Amino acid sequence: MHPIASYDPVTELPQRQMFIKYIDQTLVDLVRKKKVLGAVLVLDIDGFRKINETYGLDAGDLILHEIGRRLTGAIQPCDMVSHTNGDEFMVLLALLGTDRLAAASSALKTAEKLHSILTEEPFQTGEVSLFIQVSIGLTILDEHSAKISQVLQEAGMALHMAEEKGGNCIVFFNSRIQTRITERLSLERDLAAALKASQLHMVLQPQYGQHGQVTGAELLARWTHPVRGSISPAQFIPIAAEAGLMRQLTCWSLRVACKTLVALQQRGVNHPLSVNISPQSLLQPDFVAAVKTILDKTGAPASRLIFEITEEAWLDDLEIAAQHMRELNQLGIRFSIDDFGAGFTNLTYLRRLPIDELKIDKSQVQDLPENMDSQAIIQMILGMARQLGLRVVAEGIEMATQAEFLFQHGCDALQGFWMARPMPIETWMEQQAK
Ligand code: C2E
Ligand code: MG
Ligand code: MG
């Protein structure tokens, strides 16, 4: 092979093959024989495709060239920078001493230095000066790094974690990271199977009015894993979202809700049921049609369905969320803002969206009634809801004193362990029919 082929023409840096050879030698000579530690960094530019699309390939190439220049200028003579792929660079840090902790912290410091020289100074492409963001994964080369493929895989996993965290950060590979990733993948596979094999079920937590009367109930998903046992929705809902299983899960939740409504109706019970709808599902183009199909197939009364949606739902795309909510509202479905007061709330949503109910988050309830700030916030929410004609349900009620305070200040209904824990749907239905 011609030697030129070992260098990337855009950055004039060694290409992947040459870099791998260099790591290979380092592994043998320094790491295995002399127990001197090293590190491998993999750097990836966040959203580089957008830069290419917006400013053109020439601008992209200029940036890549300049990245190579900055990286090369910042490392020691024994280290090596390589342009390994598209917008990906790798750096080998070769002489990090024999103390693991010192080597790790030195590698991290270098990673931080490289990150700041790439992200703090703009890149000049013609008239435009551009800032970039960079994700970095890094791993230590030691006598246990048996193969280069393993080293590269570790650095790649760390990079993946950095990107998962939202990018523009540095993640260190260690076995804990690896375990987490492997576990996550196996959970994704298991969840897909669970959706087919009915390992998921719904429980129900009732809501009560001031006089102890039932006013409705919320359905909550549960997953009983054949090996791991019970897995919380707080853990598996995000997995479903990432694994592309959200649609399936939402349709399943809706079917359970609709069938339960029909069974309640047959028993002469007319309480509404609340079901959690993920933001992702609400924004899907065919979501309204999917809901209609489930309503038609089950014959459930839409007017007794309440969709609980967290605020993040409309942050991404207010117009689409609003449109879908209006269409569903026309069918009779009501909306509740879940976890209200837990995060950032833009009050204009309350006027622009067809909302019926606010569901005060447990974080606002837990310090009641002693904490004066919580008191003030709750009173403010209740006052505002009254003005806007919204119903208010508070969740996470664990003490009588919390319930008293909330009812005294005009809260419509309460949900929490103090009144009832989530229970099997059947159990609750039997209680209602009595
Ligand atoms: P959420 O909708 O805010 O549900 C309320 C959570 O508070 C439930 O947790 C419930 O069991 C818990 N809870 C109720 N009363 C109390 C109390 O007095 N004290 C405390 N400490 N907690 C209480 P769970 O069942 O673990 O659900 C967690 C979250 O997972 C839910 O929060 C909801 O956002 C999500 N989720 C559950 N089921 C589904 C589902 O079918 N679809 C979707 N998209 N999300 C779901
Ligand atoms: Mg909820
Ligand atoms: Mg909630």
Tab-separated table of C-alpha atoms and ligand atoms in Angstrom:
chain	number	residue	atom	x	y	z
A	1	MET	CA	0.000	0.000	0.000
A	2	HIS	CA	1.235	3.497	-0.808
A	3	PRO	CA	2.173	5.325	2.420
A	4	ILE	CA	-0.115	8.240	1.448
A	5	ALA	CA	-3.093	5.930	1.938
A	6	SER	CA	-2.305	5.814	5.638
A	7	TYR	CA	-2.990	9.524	5.979
A	8	ASP	CA	-6.331	11.201	5.651
A	9	PRO	CA	-6.170	13.839	2.871
A	10	VAL	CA	-8.482	16.296	4.648
A	11	THR	CA	-6.740	16.421	8.012
A	12	GLU	CA	-3.340	15.008	7.016
A	13	LEU	CA	-3.628	12.805	10.072
A	14	PRO	CA	-2.991	9.061	10.309
A	15	GLN	CA	-6.027	7.037	9.356
A	16	ARG	CA	-7.676	4.335	11.408
A	17	GLN	CA	-5.452	1.441	10.288
A	18	MET	CA	-2.244	3.226	11.145
A	19	PHE	CA	-3.655	4.341	14.485
A	20	ILE	CA	-4.679	0.798	15.348
A	21	LYS	CA	-1.187	-0.441	14.510
A	22	TYR	CA	0.270	2.184	16.816
A	23	ILE	CA	-2.028	1.176	19.681
A	24	ASP	CA	-1.143	-2.427	19.031
A	25	GLN	CA	2.558	-1.702	19.437
A	26	THR	CA	1.923	0.395	22.511
A	27	LEU	CA	-0.082	-2.412	24.032
A	28	VAL	CA	2.722	-4.864	23.577
A	29	ASP	CA	5.752	-2.693	24.316
A	30	LEU	CA	4.708	-0.387	27.054
A	31	VAL	CA	1.589	-1.738	28.574
A	32	ARG	CA	2.262	-5.455	28.700
A	33	LYS	CA	6.037	-5.469	29.063
A	34	LYS	CA	6.645	-2.408	31.203
A	35	LYS	CA	3.188	-2.009	32.783
A	36	VAL	CA	3.058	1.627	31.693
A	37	LEU	CA	-0.513	2.750	31.293
A	38	GLY	CA	-2.091	4.591	28.403
A	39	ALA	CA	-5.514	5.815	27.329
A	40	VAL	CA	-7.600	5.920	24.184
A	41	LEU	CA	-9.983	8.782	23.536
A	42	VAL	CA	-12.613	8.848	20.857
A	43	LEU	CA	-14.015	12.251	19.948
A	44	ASP	CA	-17.123	12.864	17.922
A	45	ILE	CA	-18.514	16.207	16.809
A	46	ASP	CA	-22.129	16.633	17.810
A	47	GLY	CA	-24.438	17.321	14.869
A	48	PHE	CA	-21.639	17.501	12.294
A	49	ARG	CA	-24.032	16.443	9.569
A	50	LYS	CA	-25.988	19.639	10.158
A	51	ILE	CA	-22.831	21.695	9.720
A	52	ASN	CA	-22.162	19.966	6.398
A	53	GLU	CA	-25.768	20.445	5.300
A	54	THR	CA	-25.916	24.082	6.338
A	55	TYR	CA	-22.491	25.387	5.356
A	56	GLY	CA	-21.416	22.891	2.715
A	57	LEU	CA	-18.829	20.122	2.566
A	58	ASP	CA	-15.922	22.547	2.082
A	59	ALA	CA	-16.733	24.256	5.348
A	60	GLY	CA	-17.011	20.835	6.975
A	61	ASP	CA	-13.573	19.871	5.645
A	62	LEU	CA	-12.061	23.120	6.896
A	63	ILE	CA	-13.396	22.415	10.357
A	64	LEU	CA	-12.084	18.842	10.316
A	65	HIS	CA	-8.665	20.087	9.250
A	66	GLU	CA	-8.604	22.693	11.984
A	67	ILE	CA	-9.720	20.129	14.592
A	68	GLY	CA	-6.797	17.927	13.582
A	69	ARG	CA	-4.439	20.870	13.871
A	70	ARG	CA	-5.682	21.861	17.314
A	71	LEU	CA	-5.559	18.290	18.616
A	72	THR	CA	-2.066	17.662	17.287
A	73	GLY	CA	-0.852	20.879	18.868
A	74	ALA	CA	-2.171	19.864	22.266
A	75	ILE	CA	-0.658	16.403	22.751
A	76	GLN	CA	2.769	15.029	23.678
A	77	PRO	CA	5.221	13.710	21.046
A	78	CYS	CA	4.625	10.119	22.192
A	79	ASP	CA	0.850	10.451	21.688
A	80	MET	CA	-1.014	10.119	18.416
A	81	VAL	CA	-4.097	11.756	16.888
A	82	SER	CA	-5.990	10.010	14.130
A	83	HIS	CA	-8.898	10.968	11.946
A	84	THR	CA	-10.646	7.634	12.097
A	85	ASN	CA	-13.935	8.194	10.394
A	86	GLY	CA	-16.234	11.020	9.155
A	87	ASP	CA	-16.396	13.338	12.107
A	88	GLU	CA	-14.618	10.995	14.489
A	89	PHE	CA	-11.108	11.410	15.848
A	90	MET	CA	-9.118	9.207	18.162
A	91	VAL	CA	-6.258	10.065	20.422
A	92	LEU	CA	-3.785	7.697	22.019
A	93	LEU	CA	-2.181	8.944	25.205
A	94	ALA	CA	0.843	6.742	25.618
A	95	LEU	CA	2.915	7.412	28.707
A	96	LEU	CA	0.626	7.799	31.681
A	97	GLY	CA	2.789	6.126	34.319
A	98	THR	CA	2.099	3.003	36.321
A	99	ASP	CA	-0.359	4.261	38.904
A	100	ARG	CA	-3.935	3.570	37.759
A	101	LEU	CA	-5.603	6.404	39.546
A	102	ALA	CA	-3.004	8.934	38.466
A	103	ALA	CA	-3.165	7.655	34.882
A	104	ALA	CA	-6.939	7.874	34.836
A	105	SER	CA	-7.027	11.372	36.184
A	106	SER	CA	-4.285	12.506	33.838
A	107	ALA	CA	-6.213	11.049	30.879
A	108	LEU	CA	-9.368	12.796	32.028
A	109	LYS	CA	-7.534	16.094	32.378
A	110	THR	CA	-6.163	15.767	28.843
A	111	ALA	CA	-9.647	14.926	27.581
A	112	GLU	CA	-10.930	18.075	29.263
A	113	LYS	CA	-8.166	20.135	27.727
A	114	LEU	CA	-8.898	18.745	24.250
A	115	HIS	CA	-12.598	19.349	24.761
A	116	SER	CA	-12.071	22.971	25.639
A	117	ILE	CA	-9.652	23.731	22.797
A	118	LEU	CA	-12.288	22.412	20.391
A	119	THR	CA	-15.376	23.978	21.917
A	120	GLU	CA	-14.252	27.302	23.387
A	121	GLU	CA	-12.671	28.861	20.310
A	122	PRO	CA	-14.822	29.308	17.199
A	123	PHE	CA	-13.922	27.805	13.813
A	124	GLN	CA	-13.611	30.195	10.903
A	125	THR	CA	-15.148	29.068	7.623
A	126	GLY	CA	-15.163	31.954	5.173
A	127	GLU	CA	-17.359	34.669	6.658
A	128	VAL	CA	-18.884	32.464	9.276
A	129	SER	CA	-17.424	31.731	12.653
A	130	LEU	CA	-18.795	28.556	14.190
A	131	PHE	CA	-18.695	26.970	17.611
A	132	ILE	CA	-18.872	23.195	17.769
A	133	GLN	CA	-19.782	20.726	20.486
A	134	VAL	CA	-17.835	17.541	21.038
A	135	SER	CA	-18.553	14.273	22.836
A	136	ILE	CA	-15.634	12.248	24.144
A	137	GLY	CA	-15.410	8.666	25.315
A	138	LEU	CA	-12.256	7.393	26.936
A	139	THR	CA	-10.802	4.225	28.284
A	140	ILE	CA	-7.570	3.163	29.938
A	141	LEU	CA	-5.035	0.924	28.221
A	142	ASP	CA	-3.642	-1.494	30.752
A	143	GLU	CA	-2.289	-5.005	30.938
A	144	HIS	CA	-5.890	-6.275	30.938
A	145	SER	CA	-6.595	-4.640	27.579
A	146	ALA	CA	-6.040	-7.883	25.765
A	147	LYS	CA	-7.093	-6.810	22.293
A	148	ILE	CA	-7.301	-3.568	20.366
A	149	SER	CA	-10.835	-4.438	19.348
A	150	GLN	CA	-11.749	-4.486	23.036
A	151	VAL	CA	-10.073	-1.125	23.658
A	152	LEU	CA	-11.881	0.463	20.724
A	153	GLN	CA	-15.166	-1.032	21.815
A	154	GLU	CA	-14.756	0.356	25.320
A	155	ALA	CA	-13.938	3.843	24.069
A	156	GLY	CA	-16.897	3.619	21.679
A	157	MET	CA	-19.242	2.620	24.490
A	158	ALA	CA	-18.079	5.550	26.588
A	159	LEU	CA	-18.669	7.844	23.616
A	160	HIS	CA	-22.135	6.391	23.224
A	161	MET	CA	-22.846	7.164	26.876
A	162	ALA	CA	-21.612	10.726	26.382
A	163	GLU	CA	-23.966	11.135	23.425
A	164	GLU	CA	-26.810	9.586	25.382
A	165	LYS	CA	-26.251	12.117	28.126
A	166	GLY	CA	-27.024	14.824	25.589
A	167	GLY	CA	-23.559	15.203	24.059
A	168	ASN	CA	-20.847	17.817	24.547
A	169	CYS	CA	-19.377	15.972	27.513
A	170	ILE	CA	-16.734	13.431	28.468
A	171	VAL	CA	-17.493	9.916	29.680
A	172	PHE	CA	-14.998	7.531	31.138
A	173	PHE	CA	-15.370	3.879	30.337
A	174	ASN	CA	-15.357	1.462	33.187
A	175	SER	CA	-16.945	-1.890	33.788
A	176	ARG	CA	-19.918	-0.244	35.466
A	177	ILE	CA	-20.684	1.612	32.266
A	178	GLN	CA	-20.369	-1.589	30.300
A	179	THR	CA	-22.669	-3.439	32.691
A	180	ARG	CA	-25.206	-0.663	32.442
A	181	ILE	CA	-25.189	-0.728	28.645
A	182	THR	CA	-25.445	-4.494	28.409
A	183	GLU	CA	-28.212	-4.540	30.964
A	184	ARG	CA	-30.080	-1.837	29.142
A	185	LEU	CA	-29.909	-3.741	25.856
A	186	SER	CA	-31.120	-6.927	27.438
A	187	LEU	CA	-33.973	-5.032	29.133
A	188	GLU	CA	-34.973	-3.557	25.771
A	189	ARG	CA	-35.157	-7.033	24.281
A	190	ASP	CA	-37.034	-8.359	27.293
A	191	LEU	CA	-39.506	-5.494	27.212
A	192	ALA	CA	-40.305	-6.142	23.569
A	193	ALA	CA	-40.961	-9.776	24.483
A	194	ALA	CA	-42.924	-8.765	27.593
A	195	LEU	CA	-45.311	-6.690	25.497
A	196	LYS	CA	-46.070	-9.805	23.462
A	197	ALA	CA	-46.117	-12.273	26.350
A	198	SER	CA	-48.432	-10.278	28.666
A	199	GLN	CA	-45.849	-9.812	31.370
A	200	LEU	CA	-47.148	-6.278	31.683
A	201	HIS	CA	-50.240	-5.467	33.604
A	202	MET	CA	-52.028	-2.426	34.930
A	203	VAL	CA	-52.831	-1.595	38.496
A	204	LEU	CA	-55.165	1.117	39.554
A	205	GLN	CA	-54.961	3.814	42.205
A	206	PRO	CA	-58.257	5.450	43.184
A	207	GLN	CA	-58.815	9.146	43.769
A	208	TYR	CA	-61.061	10.491	46.489
A	209	GLY	CA	-63.110	13.617	47.082
A	210	GLN	CA	-63.494	15.573	50.309
A	211	HIS	CA	-66.142	13.270	51.753
A	212	GLY	CA	-64.230	10.104	51.068
A	213	GLN	CA	-66.180	9.352	47.881
A	214	VAL	CA	-64.337	7.846	44.916
A	215	THR	CA	-63.999	10.368	42.096
A	216	GLY	CA	-61.932	8.361	39.628
A	217	ALA	CA	-58.766	6.304	39.347
A	218	GLU	CA	-55.409	6.297	37.609
A	219	LEU	CA	-54.065	3.281	35.761
A	220	LEU	CA	-50.387	2.533	36.346
A	221	ALA	CA	-48.335	0.031	34.356
A	222	ARG	CA	-46.418	-2.773	36.047
A	223	TRP	CA	-43.841	-5.158	34.623
A	224	THR	CA	-43.114	-8.464	36.272
A	225	HIS	CA	-39.893	-9.682	34.727
A	226	PRO	CA	-39.495	-13.484	34.803
A	227	VAL	CA	-35.995	-13.209	36.315
A	228	ARG	CA	-35.626	-9.719	37.726
A	229	GLY	CA	-39.056	-9.558	39.303
A	230	SER	CA	-40.986	-6.338	39.458
A	231	ILE	CA	-39.578	-3.424	37.434
A	232	SER	CA	-40.854	0.107	38.076
A	233	PRO	CA	-42.458	2.100	35.260
A	234	ALA	CA	-40.044	4.902	36.104
A	235	GLN	CA	-37.393	2.504	34.789
A	236	PHE	CA	-39.122	0.784	31.877
A	237	ILE	CA	-41.090	3.669	30.342
A	238	PRO	CA	-37.865	5.445	29.274
A	239	ILE	CA	-36.545	2.119	27.936
A	240	ALA	CA	-39.711	1.699	25.891
A	241	ALA	CA	-39.268	5.203	24.524
A	242	GLU	CA	-35.694	4.555	23.466
A	243	ALA	CA	-36.314	1.104	22.051
A	244	GLY	CA	-39.155	2.367	19.844
A	245	LEU	CA	-41.743	0.427	21.845
A	246	MET	CA	-43.693	3.406	23.106
A	247	ARG	CA	-46.421	3.188	20.538
A	248	GLN	CA	-47.092	-0.438	21.367
A	249	LEU	CA	-47.084	0.310	25.087
A	250	THR	CA	-49.441	3.271	24.741
A	251	CYS	CA	-51.895	1.304	22.612
A	252	TRP	CA	-51.801	-1.496	25.162
A	253	SER	CA	-52.431	0.975	28.048
A	254	LEU	CA	-55.335	2.463	26.147
A	255	ARG	CA	-56.864	-0.907	25.401
A	256	VAL	CA	-56.679	-1.857	29.085
A	257	ALA	CA	-58.202	1.491	30.074
A	258	CYS	CA	-61.023	1.162	27.549
A	259	LYS	CA	-61.825	-2.432	28.489
A	260	THR	CA	-61.859	-1.462	32.177
A	261	LEU	CA	-64.235	1.420	31.427
A	262	VAL	CA	-66.588	-0.926	29.615
A	263	ALA	CA	-66.475	-3.438	32.501
A	264	LEU	CA	-67.183	-0.614	34.978
A	265	GLN	CA	-70.081	0.594	32.885
A	266	GLN	CA	-71.560	-2.902	32.882
A	267	ARG	CA	-71.454	-2.795	36.669
A	268	GLY	CA	-73.161	0.556	36.723
A	269	VAL	CA	-70.064	2.456	37.827
A	270	ASN	CA	-69.359	5.688	36.014
A	271	HIS	CA	-66.059	6.961	37.376
A	272	PRO	CA	-63.551	8.332	34.909
A	273	LEU	CA	-60.206	6.598	34.441
A	274	SER	CA	-56.919	8.414	33.985
A	275	VAL	CA	-54.237	6.935	31.796
A	276	ASN	CA	-50.679	8.172	31.341
A	277	ILE	CA	-49.837	9.072	27.765
A	278	SER	CA	-46.215	9.608	26.874
A	279	PRO	CA	-45.311	12.863	25.135
A	280	GLN	CA	-43.774	10.864	22.290
A	281	SER	CA	-47.084	9.114	21.620
A	282	LEU	CA	-49.151	12.285	21.736
A	283	LEU	CA	-47.002	13.828	19.017
A	284	GLN	CA	-47.173	10.840	16.664
A	285	PRO	CA	-48.971	11.765	13.426
A	286	ASP	CA	-51.452	8.896	13.601
A	287	PHE	CA	-52.053	9.003	17.340
A	288	VAL	CA	-55.587	10.392	17.093
A	289	ALA	CA	-56.546	7.720	14.560
A	290	ALA	CA	-55.091	4.987	16.788
A	291	VAL	CA	-57.121	6.248	19.766
A	292	LYS	CA	-60.278	6.340	17.640
A	293	THR	CA	-59.721	2.745	16.523
A	294	ILE	CA	-59.330	1.540	20.109
A	295	LEU	CA	-62.449	3.453	21.206
A	296	ASP	CA	-64.437	1.969	18.318
A	297	LYS	CA	-63.226	-1.571	18.892
A	298	THR	CA	-63.857	-1.556	22.635
A	299	GLY	CA	-66.972	0.639	22.634
A	300	ALA	CA	-65.583	2.569	25.614
A	301	PRO	CA	-67.061	5.978	26.496
A	302	ALA	CA	-64.422	8.585	25.539
A	303	SER	CA	-66.002	11.056	27.941
A	304	ARG	CA	-64.755	8.985	30.855
A	305	LEU	CA	-61.141	8.899	29.709
A	306	ILE	CA	-58.638	11.354	31.087
A	307	PHE	CA	-55.209	11.493	29.439
A	308	GLU	CA	-52.448	12.469	31.858
A	309	ILE	CA	-49.648	14.211	30.039
A	310	THR	CA	-46.492	15.719	31.471
A	311	GLU	CA	-45.497	19.217	30.506
A	312	GLU	CA	-42.552	18.152	28.385
A	313	ALA	CA	-45.151	16.902	25.890
A	314	TRP	CA	-45.766	20.248	24.329
A	315	LEU	CA	-42.378	21.786	24.841
A	316	ASP	CA	-41.154	20.101	21.680
A	317	ASP	CA	-44.005	20.920	19.428
A	318	LEU	CA	-46.785	22.964	20.875
A	319	GLU	CA	-48.765	23.212	17.649
A	320	ILE	CA	-48.923	19.471	16.992
A	321	ALA	CA	-49.643	18.668	20.634
A	322	ALA	CA	-52.413	21.280	20.682
A	323	GLN	CA	-53.917	20.024	17.440
A	324	HIS	CA	-53.995	16.405	18.611
A	325	MET	CA	-55.378	17.408	21.979
A	326	ARG	CA	-58.157	19.416	20.392
A	327	GLU	CA	-59.130	16.529	18.109
A	328	LEU	CA	-59.162	14.093	21.015
A	329	ASN	CA	-61.046	16.597	23.135
A	330	GLN	CA	-63.736	16.723	20.464
A	331	LEU	CA	-64.182	12.991	20.917
A	332	GLY	CA	-64.836	13.676	24.605
A	333	ILE	CA	-61.409	12.838	26.031
A	334	ARG	CA	-60.202	15.132	28.806
A	335	PHE	CA	-56.635	16.173	29.597
A	336	SER	CA	-54.751	16.473	32.828
A	337	ILE	CA	-51.285	17.962	33.275
A	338	ASP	CA	-49.358	15.345	35.227
A	339	ASP	CA	-46.617	16.183	37.719
A	340	PHE	CA	-47.732	19.808	37.729
A	341	GLY	CA	-45.330	21.990	39.677
A	342	ALA	CA	-42.465	19.496	39.397
A	343	GLY	CA	-40.678	21.250	36.596
A	344	PHE	CA	-40.801	24.278	34.468
A	345	THR	CA	-44.310	25.432	33.707
A	346	ASN	CA	-45.226	27.865	31.034
A	347	LEU	CA	-48.576	29.199	32.096
A	348	THR	CA	-49.624	30.251	28.622
A	349	TYR	CA	-50.145	26.552	27.826
A	350	LEU	CA	-52.968	26.515	30.277
A	351	ARG	CA	-54.928	28.881	28.082
A	352	ARG	CA	-53.880	27.534	24.705
A	353	LEU	CA	-54.501	23.856	25.315
A	354	PRO	CA	-57.777	22.081	26.047
A	355	ILE	CA	-56.906	21.163	29.631
A	356	ASP	CA	-59.409	20.139	32.272
A	357	GLU	CA	-57.280	19.181	35.200
A	358	LEU	CA	-53.985	19.836	36.953
A	359	LYS	CA	-52.356	17.017	38.825
A	360	ILE	CA	-50.137	18.473	41.538
A	361	ASP	CA	-46.880	16.557	41.796
A	362	LYS	CA	-45.950	14.740	44.971
A	363	SER	CA	-42.811	16.822	45.375
A	364	GLN	CA	-45.048	19.814	46.104
A	365	VAL	CA	-47.179	17.851	48.552
A	366	GLN	CA	-44.533	16.061	50.605
A	367	ASP	CA	-43.573	18.993	52.837
A	368	LEU	CA	-47.140	19.988	53.613
A	369	PRO	CA	-48.478	21.333	55.839
A	370	GLU	CA	-45.407	22.520	57.796
A	371	ASN	CA	-43.371	24.047	54.997
A	372	MET	CA	-44.460	27.620	54.290
A	373	ASP	CA	-43.086	27.618	50.719
A	374	SER	CA	-45.053	24.473	49.849
A	375	GLN	CA	-48.152	26.030	51.392
A	376	ALA	CA	-47.723	29.148	49.291
A	377	ILE	CA	-47.121	27.211	46.085
A	378	ILE	CA	-50.119	24.941	46.603
A	379	GLN	CA	-52.369	27.892	47.397
A	380	MET	CA	-51.111	29.671	44.316
A	381	ILE	CA	-51.819	26.638	42.099
A	382	LEU	CA	-55.270	26.163	43.595
A	383	GLY	CA	-56.125	29.857	43.234
A	384	MET	CA	-54.970	29.925	39.636
A	385	ALA	CA	-56.841	26.726	38.785
A	386	ARG	CA	-60.019	28.171	40.266
A	387	GLN	CA	-59.655	31.289	38.121
A	388	LEU	CA	-59.126	29.188	35.008
A	389	GLY	CA	-61.919	26.754	35.851
A	390	LEU	CA	-59.583	23.759	36.137
A	391	ARG	CA	-60.091	20.790	38.404
A	392	VAL	CA	-57.170	19.942	40.688
A	393	VAL	CA	-56.059	16.520	41.880
A	394	ALA	CA	-53.070	16.160	44.200
A	395	GLU	CA	-50.978	13.001	44.194
A	396	GLY	CA	-48.592	11.419	46.668
A	397	ILE	CA	-50.756	12.043	49.742
A	398	GLU	CA	-49.163	10.068	52.555
A	399	MET	CA	-50.543	11.830	55.632
A	400	ALA	CA	-53.899	12.981	56.950
A	401	THR	CA	-52.513	16.460	57.570
A	402	GLN	CA	-51.629	16.818	53.882
A	403	ALA	CA	-55.140	15.782	52.890
A	404	GLU	CA	-56.686	18.219	55.357
A	405	PHE	CA	-54.632	21.126	54.107
A	406	LEU	CA	-55.401	20.376	50.456
A	407	PHE	CA	-59.141	19.971	50.942
A	408	GLN	CA	-59.303	23.061	53.138
A	409	HIS	CA	-57.812	25.085	50.307
A	410	GLY	CA	-60.143	23.786	47.662
A	411	CYS	CA	-58.379	20.805	46.053
A	412	ASP	CA	-60.979	18.655	44.257
A	413	ALA	CA	-59.547	15.176	44.708
A	414	LEU	CA	-56.605	13.325	46.231
A	415	GLN	CA	-54.592	10.266	45.310
A	416	GLY	CA	-51.961	8.646	47.512
A	417	PHE	CA	-50.837	5.848	49.779
A	418	TRP	CA	-52.685	7.392	52.727
A	419	MET	CA	-56.032	6.575	51.098
A	420	ALA	CA	-55.121	3.627	48.872
A	421	ARG	CA	-52.063	2.089	47.273
A	422	PRO	CA	-52.197	1.023	43.641
A	423	MET	CA	-54.144	-2.261	43.500
A	424	PRO	CA	-55.276	-4.884	40.994
A	425	ILE	CA	-58.049	-3.559	38.767
A	426	GLU	CA	-60.296	-6.499	39.695
A	427	THR	CA	-60.018	-5.756	43.414
A	428	TRP	CA	-61.104	-2.191	42.891
A	429	MET	CA	-63.965	-3.111	40.570
A	430	GLU	CA	-65.319	-5.505	43.149
A	431	GLN	CA	-65.197	-2.760	45.781
A	432	GLN	CA	-67.098	-0.404	43.463
A	433	ALA	CA	-69.863	-2.792	42.611
A	434	LYS	CA	-70.680	-3.373	46.308
B	1	C2E	P1	-47.318	9.372	37.705
B	1	C2E	O1	-48.263	9.341	36.560
B	1	C2E	O2	-47.015	10.693	38.311
B	1	C2E	O3	-47.901	8.348	38.755
B	1	C2E	C1	-47.892	8.533	40.110
B	1	C2E	C2	-46.833	7.714	40.747
B	1	C2E	O4	-46.837	7.990	42.151
B	1	C2E	C3	-47.082	6.210	40.667
B	1	C2E	O5	-45.805	5.590	40.595
B	1	C2E	C4	-47.734	5.894	41.990
B	1	C2E	O6	-47.610	4.540	42.384
B	1	C2E	C5	-46.944	6.810	42.892
B	1	C2E	N1	-47.674	7.133	44.125
B	1	C2E	C6	-48.994	7.177	44.321
B	1	C2E	N2	-49.308	7.541	45.576
B	1	C2E	C7	-48.125	7.754	46.207
B	1	C2E	C8	-47.770	8.168	47.542
B	1	C2E	O7	-48.592	8.417	48.397
B	1	C2E	N3	-46.444	8.284	47.815
B	1	C2E	C9	-45.494	8.036	46.889
B	1	C2E	N4	-44.237	8.171	47.241
B	1	C2E	N5	-45.779	7.644	45.615
B	1	C2E	C10	-47.087	7.503	45.279
B	1	C2E	P2	-45.504	4.450	39.570
B	1	C2E	O8	-46.677	3.554	39.472
B	1	C2E	O9	-44.174	3.888	39.958
B	1	C2E	O10	-45.393	5.221	38.195
B	1	C2E	C11	-44.349	6.093	37.946
B	1	C2E	C12	-44.551	6.856	36.680
B	1	C2E	O11	-44.458	6.021	35.520
B	1	C2E	C13	-45.924	7.501	36.584
B	1	C2E	O12	-45.924	8.696	37.301
B	1	C2E	C14	-46.069	7.702	35.101
B	1	C2E	O13	-45.423	8.896	34.705
B	1	C2E	C15	-45.304	6.534	34.534
B	1	C2E	N6	-46.262	5.516	34.086
B	1	C2E	C16	-46.899	4.574	34.805
B	1	C2E	N7	-47.714	3.830	34.025
B	1	C2E	C17	-47.593	4.324	32.761
B	1	C2E	C18	-48.179	3.979	31.497
B	1	C2E	O14	-49.002	3.088	31.348
B	1	C2E	N8	-47.794	4.728	30.424
B	1	C2E	C19	-46.906	5.753	30.552
B	1	C2E	N9	-46.580	6.459	29.464
B	1	C2E	N10	-46.333	6.097	31.724
B	1	C2E	C20	-46.675	5.392	32.824
B	2	MG	MG	-49.882	10.026	36.131
B	3	MG	MG	-47.652	12.364	38.502
